């Protein structure tokens, strides 16, 4: 994370990519007298900022605190759950393992498989298309970009009904890809494979074309230029958009609730929703424990990549 | 800071092809060639493997699509003439198959009455009407029945092997050729039942049962005897049955030959379904079928009082919900960003760590937890406020609750983009303003805010478009409720997409055609939003 790269064309291009650079702003240089505030002046200018910040943090954290508290509450019911846990027990977490009618880890595995496939395919296909739009000049390019922009405005959930009809027929021909199968669900989610084209194309455009040309003079093919020159430069934005797509797929509910009905093929969103909806009051502990297991890794990832996420979403990456 | 993510070794590798490129390229392209041939072969093999099933199930549209895809793939990757197409094709294929084709299908479905009760085709509906009217012929023949086949025991073709219980004569009955006598020396009859027949494999009772289920080959199997009589299976017997109903395909009428009444297929006066009715309008059967109804679904939305009212109020709330969500989250996010974006503050990173959390948690978890918070009796909100509001029981309170929940869900995103935008505003602008005498707030209002709005506007519009179809926020909180007793399909917090979902997949019977029509309207509205976004952003000019 902290290597200090020499400034080359490549790094110059990538620095242009992520806008805000909080590093350096975080700690103002020592000895700048204008920034040193003391006593009453400090109180007047900064105290309210801290106050607003703390109130906002409490607001942001209360529901999360509640989830954690509910997950540790051995009774696991709504009525017995407070914001601050009084008894700490891991019974709810044990329940995640040994309740075959709610195979939490099976659902989690399904979700991770779906999310990984969707993320990888979407990023690869988007990179390919962005490369074509950024580096080639061909007839229909502008029209293609425009229609892509337009089509992607229509979320897939608008065509759920038609997809349902379509996949009931697909299931007759290819049972492995029909309704109520994970491969079928993955295929549907791949309909959005070009979702990141705009973002990535923008980044390709910032990489000087001279770089490609130099490589081509050295004998690289267009495929090699893509894989060896351009793709490595994209890493930061690929990580961010990959993460946001990943979290988006984990949270996808509508399509999964229609297409995945059997216990074994459910994703975490549909499975957990089903459990909580079945007994809103008494299954809260189980649901909360599951939520903690899912949310903690994602929160940690977000914390770790915090600064890049700010840059990524400012550039237009979208969660889900 | 991005350079941090670009590992140094990678760049060294990029710099090295100069030294070893001739060999490397050879190796790569021959490997690439093999990979290309193998994957094209796989595509072809898959298409060939699927073709017989598609032909057997008469899915011509899919068959054409499949081979069109194969043709395009082969043309693009084998000829190698259009290089950009090679990069565009994979994503475009996915887009066409799973987004564009379903969009076309949605438009097509919106002109039909497809749904519960109208799933079958007209031929199937007629066959069922005629079939259910059949009754046993008085004093008709009764046969003992086994099913035999000269083909495979799973796919047939099947024939009935019958023994007349009165005369003990053995027959074979097929759907095409009717009833034929079997010479006694070619069959073995045991206890009045055929146990073996020359050239036939006889099915066990279990096999026969399995094949008689709905949709199976023996479902509705009938051996014609005369114009109006057939032999049909009844358990392990077969009996002679007669229907008085004759369907005339040319005239599209069903005639009852006993009473002479002629039934014609007619659309019910108020509705999207057709039935066979007599001159007096009496229905022959409740069976209807799927058919094209033109623009009826759309007319219904705008002319049927029971639908127009709820539809317009849902549309109104959808707009309020989307505008309210974007407005409130942006206001709060901006306030926090401006407050916390002060370089003299310590712990900015810590604040941001906390504020980013709601954004990191998968949405369905937050929404379901919040749904519990609004519970009247044990919910956290009533608990903390000391109120006893029945949040989800009252349409207005439910709307407030939905908006407040969405505020929590969305403000971290707005906080992040506002922080990003604030930090990208050059500080010399602010300095210049303060030299000119602008105070803190004036500086914000005249300089910072307009600049910030310019850079966040595209994201605000797409956030609006997202909330416009934010199904999860409604479905996981209120499921669209509360519902008034007089209209169980349109709830107090329904937005268009959750309304569509209930029409198509709800428990009250699915109205796929009508739901598709609502989807089409949603398309139009989303398209308008897209147009606004096109104008609002400078993407068009930037594109080169």
Tab-separated table of C-alpha atoms in Angstrom, chain B residues 8-445:
chain	number	residue	atom	x	y	z
B	8	UNK	CA	5.741	-1.888	-9.196
B	9	UNK	CA	6.499	-5.424	-10.443
B	10	UNK	CA	3.596	-5.219	-12.859
B	11	UNK	CA	5.055	-2.210	-14.544
B	12	UNK	CA	8.407	-3.868	-14.864
B	13	UNK	CA	6.751	-6.672	-16.701
B	14	UNK	CA	5.194	-4.184	-19.072
B	15	UNK	CA	8.521	-2.663	-19.781
B	16	UNK	CA	10.154	-5.963	-20.636
B	17	UNK	CA	8.506	-7.120	-23.893
B	18	UNK	CA	11.210	-5.263	-25.764
B	19	UNK	CA	13.717	-7.890	-24.759
B	20	UNK	CA	11.727	-11.031	-25.342
B	21	UNK	CA	8.811	-10.116	-27.513
B	22	UNK	CA	9.299	-12.246	-30.644
B	23	UNK	CA	9.068	-15.546	-28.830
B	24	UNK	CA	6.497	-14.353	-26.348
B	25	UNK	CA	4.185	-13.195	-29.051
B	26	UNK	CA	4.466	-16.427	-30.982
B	27	UNK	CA	3.725	-18.474	-27.919
B	28	UNK	CA	0.806	-16.297	-26.971
B	29	UNK	CA	-0.837	-16.181	-30.360
B	30	UNK	CA	-0.645	-19.920	-30.955
B	31	UNK	CA	-2.063	-20.495	-27.477
B	32	UNK	CA	-4.682	-17.908	-28.309
B	33	UNK	CA	-5.489	-19.692	-31.527
B	34	UNK	CA	-6.071	-22.980	-29.725
B	35	UNK	CA	-8.221	-21.245	-27.121
B	36	UNK	CA	-10.188	-19.555	-29.864
B	37	UNK	CA	-10.812	-22.794	-31.755
B	38	UNK	CA	-11.762	-24.645	-28.594
B	39	UNK	CA	-14.219	-22.023	-27.422
B	40	UNK	CA	-15.790	-21.625	-30.850
B	41	UNK	CA	-16.097	-25.400	-30.973
B	42	UNK	CA	-17.815	-25.382	-27.595
B	43	UNK	CA	-20.305	-22.762	-28.738
B	44	UNK	CA	-21.072	-24.790	-31.845
B	45	UNK	CA	-21.347	-28.035	-29.896
B	46	UNK	CA	-23.746	-26.442	-27.429
B	47	UNK	CA	-25.911	-25.153	-30.251
B	48	UNK	CA	-25.949	-28.541	-31.964
B	49	UNK	CA	-26.785	-30.279	-28.699
B	50	UNK	CA	-29.693	-27.957	-27.963
B	51	UNK	CA	-31.247	-28.015	-31.407
B	52	UNK	CA	-33.149	-31.350	-31.143
B	53	UNK	CA	-34.806	-30.303	-27.853
B	54	UNK	CA	-35.777	-26.948	-29.277
B	55	UNK	CA	-37.246	-28.607	-32.341
B	56	UNK	CA	-39.107	-31.176	-30.235
B	57	UNK	CA	-40.627	-28.518	-28.003
B	58	UNK	CA	-41.320	-26.256	-31.006
B	59	UNK	CA	-39.468	-23.279	-29.531
B	60	UNK	CA	-38.794	-21.724	-32.903
B	61	UNK	CA	-37.991	-18.266	-31.570
B	62	UNK	CA	-35.296	-19.669	-29.305
B	63	UNK	CA	-33.938	-21.862	-32.085
B	64	UNK	CA	-33.552	-18.908	-34.411
B	65	UNK	CA	-31.971	-16.854	-31.644
B	66	UNK	CA	-29.529	-19.622	-30.785
B	67	UNK	CA	-28.265	-20.009	-34.328
B	68	UNK	CA	-28.188	-16.263	-34.882
B	69	UNK	CA	-25.914	-15.981	-31.845
B	70	UNK	CA	-23.703	-18.762	-33.175
B	71	UNK	CA	-23.516	-17.139	-36.591
B	72	UNK	CA	-22.536	-13.777	-35.109
B	73	UNK	CA	-19.931	-15.317	-32.802
B	74	UNK	CA	-18.333	-17.311	-35.598
B	75	UNK	CA	-18.391	-14.363	-37.982
B	76	UNK	CA	-16.750	-12.033	-35.477
B	77	UNK	CA	-14.080	-14.298	-34.065
B	78	UNK	CA	-13.222	-16.411	-37.073
B	79	UNK	CA	-12.945	-13.758	-39.734
B	80	UNK	CA	-10.970	-11.395	-37.505
B	81	UNK	CA	-11.782	-8.424	-39.688
B	82	UNK	CA	-13.671	-6.238	-37.240
B	83	UNK	CA	-11.375	-5.911	-34.237
B	84	UNK	CA	-13.601	-3.671	-32.050
B	85	UNK	CA	-16.467	-6.131	-32.453
B	86	UNK	CA	-14.340	-8.794	-30.802
B	87	UNK	CA	-14.180	-6.684	-27.673
B	88	UNK	CA	-17.779	-5.550	-27.742
B	89	UNK	CA	-19.480	-8.828	-28.531
B	90	UNK	CA	-19.421	-10.655	-25.157
B	91	UNK	CA	-21.025	-7.827	-23.214
B	92	UNK	CA	-23.375	-6.882	-26.014
B	93	UNK	CA	-24.578	-10.488	-26.319
B	94	UNK	CA	-25.433	-10.559	-22.626
B	95	UNK	CA	-27.127	-7.203	-22.899
B	96	UNK	CA	-29.199	-8.265	-25.887
B	97	UNK	CA	-30.205	-11.640	-24.479
B	98	UNK	CA	-31.017	-10.633	-20.912
B	99	UNK	CA	-32.043	-7.019	-21.142
B	100	UNK	CA	-33.026	-5.963	-24.650
B	101	UNK	CA	-34.871	-9.130	-25.626
B	102	UNK	CA	-36.838	-9.108	-22.335
B	103	UNK	CA	-37.690	-5.456	-23.009
B	104	UNK	CA	-39.145	-6.454	-26.385
B	105	UNK	CA	-40.934	-9.351	-24.733
B	106	UNK	CA	-42.403	-6.971	-22.151
B	107	UNK	CA	-43.851	-4.768	-24.879
B	108	UNK	CA	-45.270	-7.846	-26.556
B	109	UNK	CA	-46.798	-9.184	-23.323
B	110	UNK	CA	-48.359	-5.816	-22.576
B	111	UNK	CA	-50.723	-6.304	-25.509
B	112	UNK	CA	-51.987	-9.648	-24.238
B	113	UNK	CA	-54.274	-10.735	-21.445
B	114	UNK	CA	-51.798	-13.369	-20.274
B	115	UNK	CA	-52.171	-14.300	-16.621
B	116	UNK	CA	-53.864	-16.667	-14.204
B	117	UNK	CA	-56.858	-18.232	-15.946
B	118	UNK	CA	-55.619	-17.200	-19.355
B	119	UNK	CA	-52.389	-19.134	-19.585
B	120	UNK	CA	-53.456	-21.731	-22.111
B	121	UNK	CA	-53.698	-21.282	-25.844
B	122	UNK	CA	-57.087	-21.214	-27.489
B	123	UNK	CA	-56.698	-24.748	-28.918
B	124	UNK	CA	-55.956	-26.110	-25.466
B	125	UNK	CA	-58.896	-24.212	-23.994
B	126	UNK	CA	-61.281	-25.608	-26.628
B	127	UNK	CA	-59.958	-29.118	-26.093
B	128	UNK	CA	-60.533	-28.784	-22.365
B	129	UNK	CA	-64.052	-27.402	-22.782
B	130	UNK	CA	-64.979	-30.215	-25.167
B	131	UNK	CA	-63.173	-32.805	-23.055
B	132	UNK	CA	-64.822	-31.908	-19.750
B	133	UNK	CA	-68.272	-32.077	-21.334
B	134	UNK	CA	-67.788	-35.734	-22.300
B	135	UNK	CA	-69.950	-38.210	-20.430
B	136	UNK	CA	-70.090	-41.952	-20.460
B	137	UNK	CA	-72.263	-43.352	-23.244
B	138	UNK	CA	-75.258	-45.134	-21.683
B	139	UNK	CA	-74.745	-48.880	-22.189
B	140	UNK	CA	-71.447	-48.077	-23.898
B	141	UNK	CA	-68.616	-50.533	-23.989
B	142	UNK	CA	-66.257	-50.850	-21.011
B	143	UNK	CA	-62.748	-52.153	-21.542
B	144	UNK	CA	-59.968	-53.343	-19.333
B	145	UNK	CA	-56.922	-51.236	-20.130
B	146	UNK	CA	-53.190	-51.597	-20.338
B	147	UNK	CA	-50.936	-49.231	-22.227
B	148	UNK	CA	-48.419	-50.567	-24.688
B	149	UNK	CA	-45.906	-49.089	-27.042
B	150	UNK	CA	-43.949	-50.163	-30.073
B	151	UNK	CA	-41.417	-47.440	-29.295
B	152	UNK	CA	-39.710	-46.365	-26.099
B	153	UNK	CA	-41.556	-46.775	-22.827
B	154	UNK	CA	-40.973	-43.166	-21.860
B	155	UNK	CA	-41.828	-41.338	-25.060
B	156	UNK	CA	-44.095	-43.700	-27.005
B	157	UNK	CA	-45.917	-43.598	-29.351
B	158	UNK	CA	-48.446	-45.209	-27.021
B	159	UNK	CA	-51.475	-47.275	-27.771
B	160	UNK	CA	-54.275	-48.603	-25.625
B	161	UNK	CA	-54.489	-52.393	-25.412
B	162	UNK	CA	-58.093	-53.101	-24.588
B	163	UNK	CA	-60.289	-56.086	-23.813
B	164	UNK	CA	-64.021	-55.537	-24.061
B	165	UNK	CA	-65.369	-56.692	-20.692
B	166	UNK	CA	-68.620	-57.934	-22.333
B	167	UNK	CA	-67.294	-59.752	-25.399
B	168	UNK	CA	-63.700	-60.468	-24.303
B	169	UNK	CA	-62.548	-59.242	-27.724
B	170	UNK	CA	-59.091	-57.636	-27.667
B	171	UNK	CA	-58.484	-54.306	-29.415
B	172	UNK	CA	-55.678	-51.866	-29.969
B	173	UNK	CA	-56.608	-48.196	-29.929
B	174	UNK	CA	-54.468	-45.370	-31.194
B	175	UNK	CA	-55.148	-41.648	-31.295
B	176	UNK	CA	-54.725	-41.507	-35.078
B	177	UNK	CA	-56.224	-44.769	-36.300
B	178	UNK	CA	-58.977	-45.392	-33.809
B	179	UNK	CA	-59.957	-48.834	-32.653
B	180	UNK	CA	-58.633	-51.994	-34.365
B	181	UNK	CA	-59.377	-55.629	-33.456
B	182	UNK	CA	-56.422	-57.725	-32.359
B	183	UNK	CA	-56.352	-61.348	-33.565
B	184	UNK	CA	-56.660	-63.656	-30.561
B	185	UNK	CA	-53.443	-65.539	-31.399
B	186	UNK	CA	-51.245	-62.447	-31.042
B	187	UNK	CA	-52.229	-61.577	-27.480
B	188	UNK	CA	-52.185	-63.263	-24.119
B	189	UNK	CA	-55.199	-62.403	-22.009
B	190	UNK	CA	-55.096	-63.216	-18.331
B	191	UNK	CA	-58.012	-62.510	-16.008
B	192	UNK	CA	-59.635	-60.308	-18.628
B	193	UNK	CA	-56.508	-58.240	-19.157
B	194	UNK	CA	-53.838	-58.262	-21.840
B	195	UNK	CA	-50.545	-59.339	-20.317
B	196	UNK	CA	-48.554	-59.687	-23.542
B	197	UNK	CA	-49.037	-58.614	-27.130
B	198	UNK	CA	-46.875	-59.290	-30.135
B	199	UNK	CA	-44.657	-56.329	-30.978
B	200	UNK	CA	-45.672	-54.334	-27.917
B	201	UNK	CA	-43.930	-53.490	-24.690
B	202	UNK	CA	-46.549	-53.277	-21.969
B	203	UNK	CA	-46.211	-50.554	-19.326
B	204	UNK	CA	-46.478	-51.376	-15.653
B	205	UNK	CA	-49.236	-49.672	-13.706
B	206	UNK	CA	-46.655	-47.463	-12.064
B	207	UNK	CA	-45.277	-46.366	-15.425
B	208	UNK	CA	-48.767	-45.769	-16.748
B	209	UNK	CA	-49.606	-43.662	-13.703
B	210	UNK	CA	-46.475	-41.596	-14.065
B	211	UNK	CA	-47.210	-40.910	-17.718
B	212	UNK	CA	-50.816	-39.895	-17.030
B	213	UNK	CA	-49.982	-36.838	-14.923
B	214	UNK	CA	-50.793	-33.368	-16.148
B	215	UNK	CA	-48.796	-32.503	-19.236
B	216	UNK	CA	-47.498	-36.060	-19.648
B	217	UNK	CA	-47.989	-37.983	-22.924
B	218	UNK	CA	-51.010	-39.948	-21.664
B	219	UNK	CA	-52.785	-36.888	-20.240
B	220	UNK	CA	-56.032	-36.564	-22.193
B	221	UNK	CA	-55.246	-39.570	-24.387
B	222	UNK	CA	-58.408	-40.415	-26.322
B	223	UNK	CA	-59.135	-42.990	-29.019
B	224	UNK	CA	-61.760	-41.728	-31.463
B	225	UNK	CA	-64.539	-44.167	-32.312
B	226	UNK	CA	-67.165	-42.062	-34.087
B	227	UNK	CA	-67.551	-38.366	-34.775
B	228	UNK	CA	-68.679	-37.681	-31.267
B	229	UNK	CA	-67.509	-40.672	-29.261
B	230	UNK	CA	-64.091	-41.478	-27.915
B	231	UNK	CA	-62.572	-44.104	-25.656
B	232	UNK	CA	-60.831	-42.578	-22.665
B	233	UNK	CA	-58.965	-44.049	-19.766
B	234	UNK	CA	-60.594	-44.045	-16.359
B	235	UNK	CA	-58.007	-45.453	-14.029
B	236	UNK	CA	-57.152	-48.899	-15.364
B	237	UNK	CA	-60.325	-49.170	-17.363
B	238	UNK	CA	-61.305	-47.439	-20.549
B	239	UNK	CA	-64.837	-46.397	-21.309
B	240	UNK	CA	-66.729	-45.123	-24.280
B	241	UNK	CA	-67.570	-41.469	-23.847
B	242	UNK	CA	-69.549	-39.026	-25.881
B	243	UNK	CA	-69.456	-35.262	-26.081
B	244	UNK	CA	-72.315	-33.301	-27.524
B	245	UNK	CA	-69.962	-30.400	-28.287
B	246	UNK	CA	-68.429	-30.101	-31.736
B	247	UNK	CA	-65.846	-27.370	-32.412
B	248	UNK	CA	-66.017	-25.827	-35.870
B	249	UNK	CA	-62.621	-24.361	-36.562
B	250	UNK	CA	-63.618	-22.395	-39.662
B	251	UNK	CA	-66.526	-20.631	-37.976
B	252	UNK	CA	-64.789	-20.534	-34.563
B	253	UNK	CA	-67.925	-21.835	-32.876
B	254	UNK	CA	-68.810	-24.727	-30.622
B	255	UNK	CA	-72.131	-26.408	-31.378
B	256	UNK	CA	-74.049	-28.547	-28.953
B	257	UNK	CA	-75.508	-31.162	-31.310
B	258	UNK	CA	-78.075	-32.288	-28.749
B	259	UNK	CA	-79.640	-28.899	-28.100
B	260	UNK	CA	-78.593	-27.169	-31.308
B	261	UNK	CA	-77.202	-24.186	-29.429
B	262	UNK	CA	-74.238	-22.485	-31.103
B	263	UNK	CA	-71.613	-20.873	-28.911
B	264	UNK	CA	-69.335	-18.192	-30.334
B	265	UNK	CA	-66.078	-16.903	-28.903
B	266	UNK	CA	-66.610	-13.379	-27.642
B	267	UNK	CA	-64.705	-10.906	-25.507
B	268	UNK	CA	-66.558	-10.231	-22.291
B	269	UNK	CA	-67.984	-6.693	-22.450
B	270	UNK	CA	-65.918	-5.357	-19.551
B	271	UNK	CA	-62.665	-7.172	-19.345
B	272	UNK	CA	-59.846	-8.684	-21.281
B	273	UNK	CA	-61.042	-12.270	-21.501
B	274	UNK	CA	-63.003	-14.159	-24.113
B	275	UNK	CA	-65.455	-16.961	-23.508
B	276	UNK	CA	-67.716	-19.134	-25.609
B	277	UNK	CA	-71.207	-17.676	-25.190
B	278	UNK	CA	-74.608	-18.378	-26.702
B	279	UNK	CA	-76.919	-15.779	-28.229
B	280	UNK	CA	-78.255	-14.815	-24.829
B	281	UNK	CA	-74.747	-14.209	-23.544
B	282	UNK	CA	-74.728	-17.332	-21.383
B	283	UNK	CA	-71.221	-18.762	-21.008
B	284	UNK	CA	-70.592	-22.336	-22.054
B	285	UNK	CA	-67.638	-22.653	-19.673
B	286	UNK	CA	-65.531	-20.492	-17.382
B	287	UNK	CA	-62.468	-21.482	-19.380
B	288	UNK	CA	-60.728	-18.591	-21.098
B	289	UNK	CA	-57.464	-18.368	-23.007
B	290	UNK	CA	-54.588	-16.033	-23.766
B	291	UNK	CA	-54.983	-13.736	-26.714
B	292	UNK	CA	-53.975	-10.407	-28.097
B	293	UNK	CA	-55.990	-7.579	-26.589
B	294	UNK	CA	-54.294	-4.682	-28.373
B	295	UNK	CA	-54.130	-1.534	-26.297
B	296	UNK	CA	-56.797	-2.677	-23.850
B	297	UNK	CA	-54.402	-2.831	-20.880
B	298	UNK	CA	-53.299	0.737	-21.448
B	299	UNK	CA	-56.850	1.986	-21.941
B	300	UNK	CA	-57.748	0.289	-18.709
B	301	UNK	CA	-55.085	2.184	-16.774
B	302	UNK	CA	-56.425	5.508	-17.975
B	303	UNK	CA	-60.142	4.879	-18.211
B	304	UNK	CA	-61.112	2.305	-15.595
B	305	UNK	CA	-62.023	4.300	-12.494
B	306	UNK	CA	-60.935	1.533	-10.132
B	307	UNK	CA	-57.466	1.530	-11.656
B	308	UNK	CA	-56.860	5.124	-12.736
B	309	UNK	CA	-57.308	6.565	-9.239
B	310	UNK	CA	-54.853	4.236	-7.483
B	311	UNK	CA	-52.453	4.365	-10.433
B	312	UNK	CA	-52.227	8.139	-10.394
B	313	UNK	CA	-51.801	8.279	-6.629
B	314	UNK	CA	-49.064	5.645	-6.836
B	315	UNK	CA	-47.369	7.623	-9.586
B	316	UNK	CA	-47.576	10.755	-7.448
B	317	UNK	CA	-46.108	9.023	-4.409
B	318	UNK	CA	-43.371	7.472	-6.548
B	319	UNK	CA	-42.284	10.962	-7.556
B	320	UNK	CA	-42.576	12.303	-4.006
B	321	UNK	CA	-40.627	9.338	-2.707
B	322	UNK	CA	-37.829	9.734	-5.251
B	323	UNK	CA	-37.574	13.518	-4.904
B	324	UNK	CA	-37.905	13.324	-1.120
B	325	UNK	CA	-35.255	10.639	-0.819
B	326	UNK	CA	-32.733	12.468	-2.979
B	327	UNK	CA	-33.527	15.845	-1.410
B	328	UNK	CA	-33.313	14.709	2.201
B	329	UNK	CA	-30.220	12.556	1.774
B	330	UNK	CA	-28.467	15.292	-0.191
B	331	UNK	CA	-29.338	17.951	2.379
B	332	UNK	CA	-28.076	15.880	5.286
B	333	UNK	CA	-25.043	14.618	3.389
B	334	UNK	CA	-24.096	18.135	2.323
B	335	UNK	CA	-24.564	19.519	5.817
B	336	UNK	CA	-22.282	16.874	7.255
B	337	UNK	CA	-19.729	17.216	4.479
B	338	UNK	CA	-19.500	20.980	4.919
B	339	UNK	CA	-19.347	20.658	8.688
B	340	UNK	CA	-16.714	17.972	8.819
B	341	UNK	CA	-14.610	19.093	5.881
B	342	UNK	CA	-12.508	21.473	7.944
B	343	UNK	CA	-8.807	20.791	7.817
B	344	UNK	CA	-8.389	22.091	11.352
B	345	UNK	CA	-10.527	19.299	12.741
B	346	UNK	CA	-8.954	16.247	14.175
B	347	UNK	CA	-10.358	12.792	13.646
B	348	UNK	CA	-11.909	13.483	10.244
B	349	UNK	CA	-11.050	9.991	9.224
B	350	UNK	CA	-12.735	8.556	12.312
B	351	UNK	CA	-15.919	10.501	11.623
B	352	UNK	CA	-15.918	9.277	8.081
B	353	UNK	CA	-15.373	5.690	9.236
B	354	UNK	CA	-18.561	5.839	11.258
B	355	UNK	CA	-20.584	7.666	8.662
B	356	UNK	CA	-19.631	5.240	5.900
B	357	UNK	CA	-21.057	2.278	7.798
B	358	UNK	CA	-24.716	2.509	6.744
B	359	UNK	CA	-23.499	2.561	3.141
B	360	UNK	CA	-21.400	-0.565	3.607
B	361	UNK	CA	-24.102	-2.767	5.089
B	362	UNK	CA	-26.056	-4.681	2.423
B	363	UNK	CA	-29.328	-2.837	1.926
B	364	UNK	CA	-31.678	-5.706	2.668
B	365	UNK	CA	-30.270	-6.095	6.185
B	366	UNK	CA	-30.707	-2.435	7.078
B	367	UNK	CA	-34.185	-2.330	5.605
B	368	UNK	CA	-35.396	-5.377	7.479
B	369	UNK	CA	-33.958	-4.136	10.749
B	370	UNK	CA	-35.573	-0.754	10.210
B	371	UNK	CA	-38.867	-2.460	9.432
B	372	UNK	CA	-38.712	-3.795	12.986
B	373	UNK	CA	-37.881	-0.351	14.394
B	374	UNK	CA	-41.212	1.032	13.185
B	375	UNK	CA	-43.233	-1.623	14.959
B	376	UNK	CA	-45.885	0.045	17.089
B	377	UNK	CA	-45.519	-2.147	20.152
B	378	UNK	CA	-41.857	-3.072	20.475
B	379	UNK	CA	-40.248	-0.885	17.823
B	380	UNK	CA	-37.178	1.119	18.741
B	381	UNK	CA	-38.589	4.356	17.330
B	382	UNK	CA	-41.689	4.452	19.511
B	383	UNK	CA	-39.547	3.270	22.409
B	384	UNK	CA	-37.031	6.085	22.118
B	385	UNK	CA	-39.527	8.803	21.317
B	386	UNK	CA	-42.031	7.582	23.876
B	387	UNK	CA	-44.793	7.692	21.265
B	388	UNK	CA	-47.338	5.068	20.330
B	389	UNK	CA	-47.699	5.770	16.633
B	390	UNK	CA	-48.910	2.929	14.455
B	391	UNK	CA	-46.341	3.733	11.792
B	392	UNK	CA	-47.189	1.110	9.211
B	393	UNK	CA	-50.910	1.096	9.950
B	394	UNK	CA	-51.538	4.561	8.629
B	395	UNK	CA	-50.709	5.574	5.069
B	396	UNK	CA	-49.268	8.978	5.960
B	397	UNK	CA	-47.151	7.758	8.859
B	398	UNK	CA	-45.985	4.842	6.720
B	399	UNK	CA	-44.806	7.281	4.052
B	400	UNK	CA	-42.954	9.308	6.675
B	401	UNK	CA	-41.352	6.134	8.016
B	402	UNK	CA	-40.281	5.034	4.537
B	403	UNK	CA	-38.704	8.409	3.815
B	404	UNK	CA	-36.926	8.532	7.171
B	405	UNK	CA	-35.566	5.026	6.661
B	406	UNK	CA	-34.347	5.923	3.205
B	407	UNK	CA	-32.674	8.993	4.666
B	408	UNK	CA	-30.562	6.771	6.891
B	409	UNK	CA	-29.864	4.430	3.989
B	410	UNK	CA	-28.789	7.174	1.601
B	411	UNK	CA	-27.110	10.020	3.475
B	412	UNK	CA	-23.655	8.391	3.695
B	413	UNK	CA	-23.476	8.176	-0.095
B	414	UNK	CA	-24.367	11.853	-0.401
B	415	UNK	CA	-21.909	12.691	2.366
B	416	UNK	CA	-19.156	10.895	0.463
B	417	UNK	CA	-19.838	12.502	-2.900
B	418	UNK	CA	-20.228	15.954	-1.337
B	419	UNK	CA	-16.950	15.509	0.537
B	420	UNK	CA	-15.279	14.465	-2.693
B	421	UNK	CA	-16.745	17.421	-4.555
B	422	UNK	CA	-15.796	19.879	-1.801
B	423	UNK	CA	-12.232	18.711	-1.782
B	424	UNK	CA	-11.911	19.094	-5.524
B	425	UNK	CA	-12.914	22.765	-5.413
B	426	UNK	CA	-9.687	24.715	-5.761
B	427	UNK	CA	-8.890	26.582	-2.574
B	428	UNK	CA	-7.643	29.680	-4.435
B	429	UNK	CA	-11.244	30.291	-5.511
B	430	UNK	CA	-12.269	30.519	-1.890
B	431	UNK	CA	-9.273	32.628	-1.045
B	432	UNK	CA	-10.087	35.021	-3.853
B	433	UNK	CA	-13.632	35.255	-2.561
B	434	UNK	CA	-12.562	35.994	0.973
B	435	UNK	CA	-10.134	38.659	-0.252
B	436	UNK	CA	-13.115	40.219	-2.009
B	437	UNK	CA	-14.815	40.277	1.356
B	438	UNK	CA	-17.123	37.275	1.168
B	439	UNK	CA	-18.070	35.938	4.566
B	440	UNK	CA	-18.247	32.226	5.398
B	441	UNK	CA	-21.840	31.718	4.398
B	442	UNK	CA	-21.786	34.072	1.442
B	443	UNK	CA	-18.716	32.310	0.165
B	444	UNK	CA	-20.487	28.985	0.478
B	445	UNK	CA	-23.659	30.161	-1.184
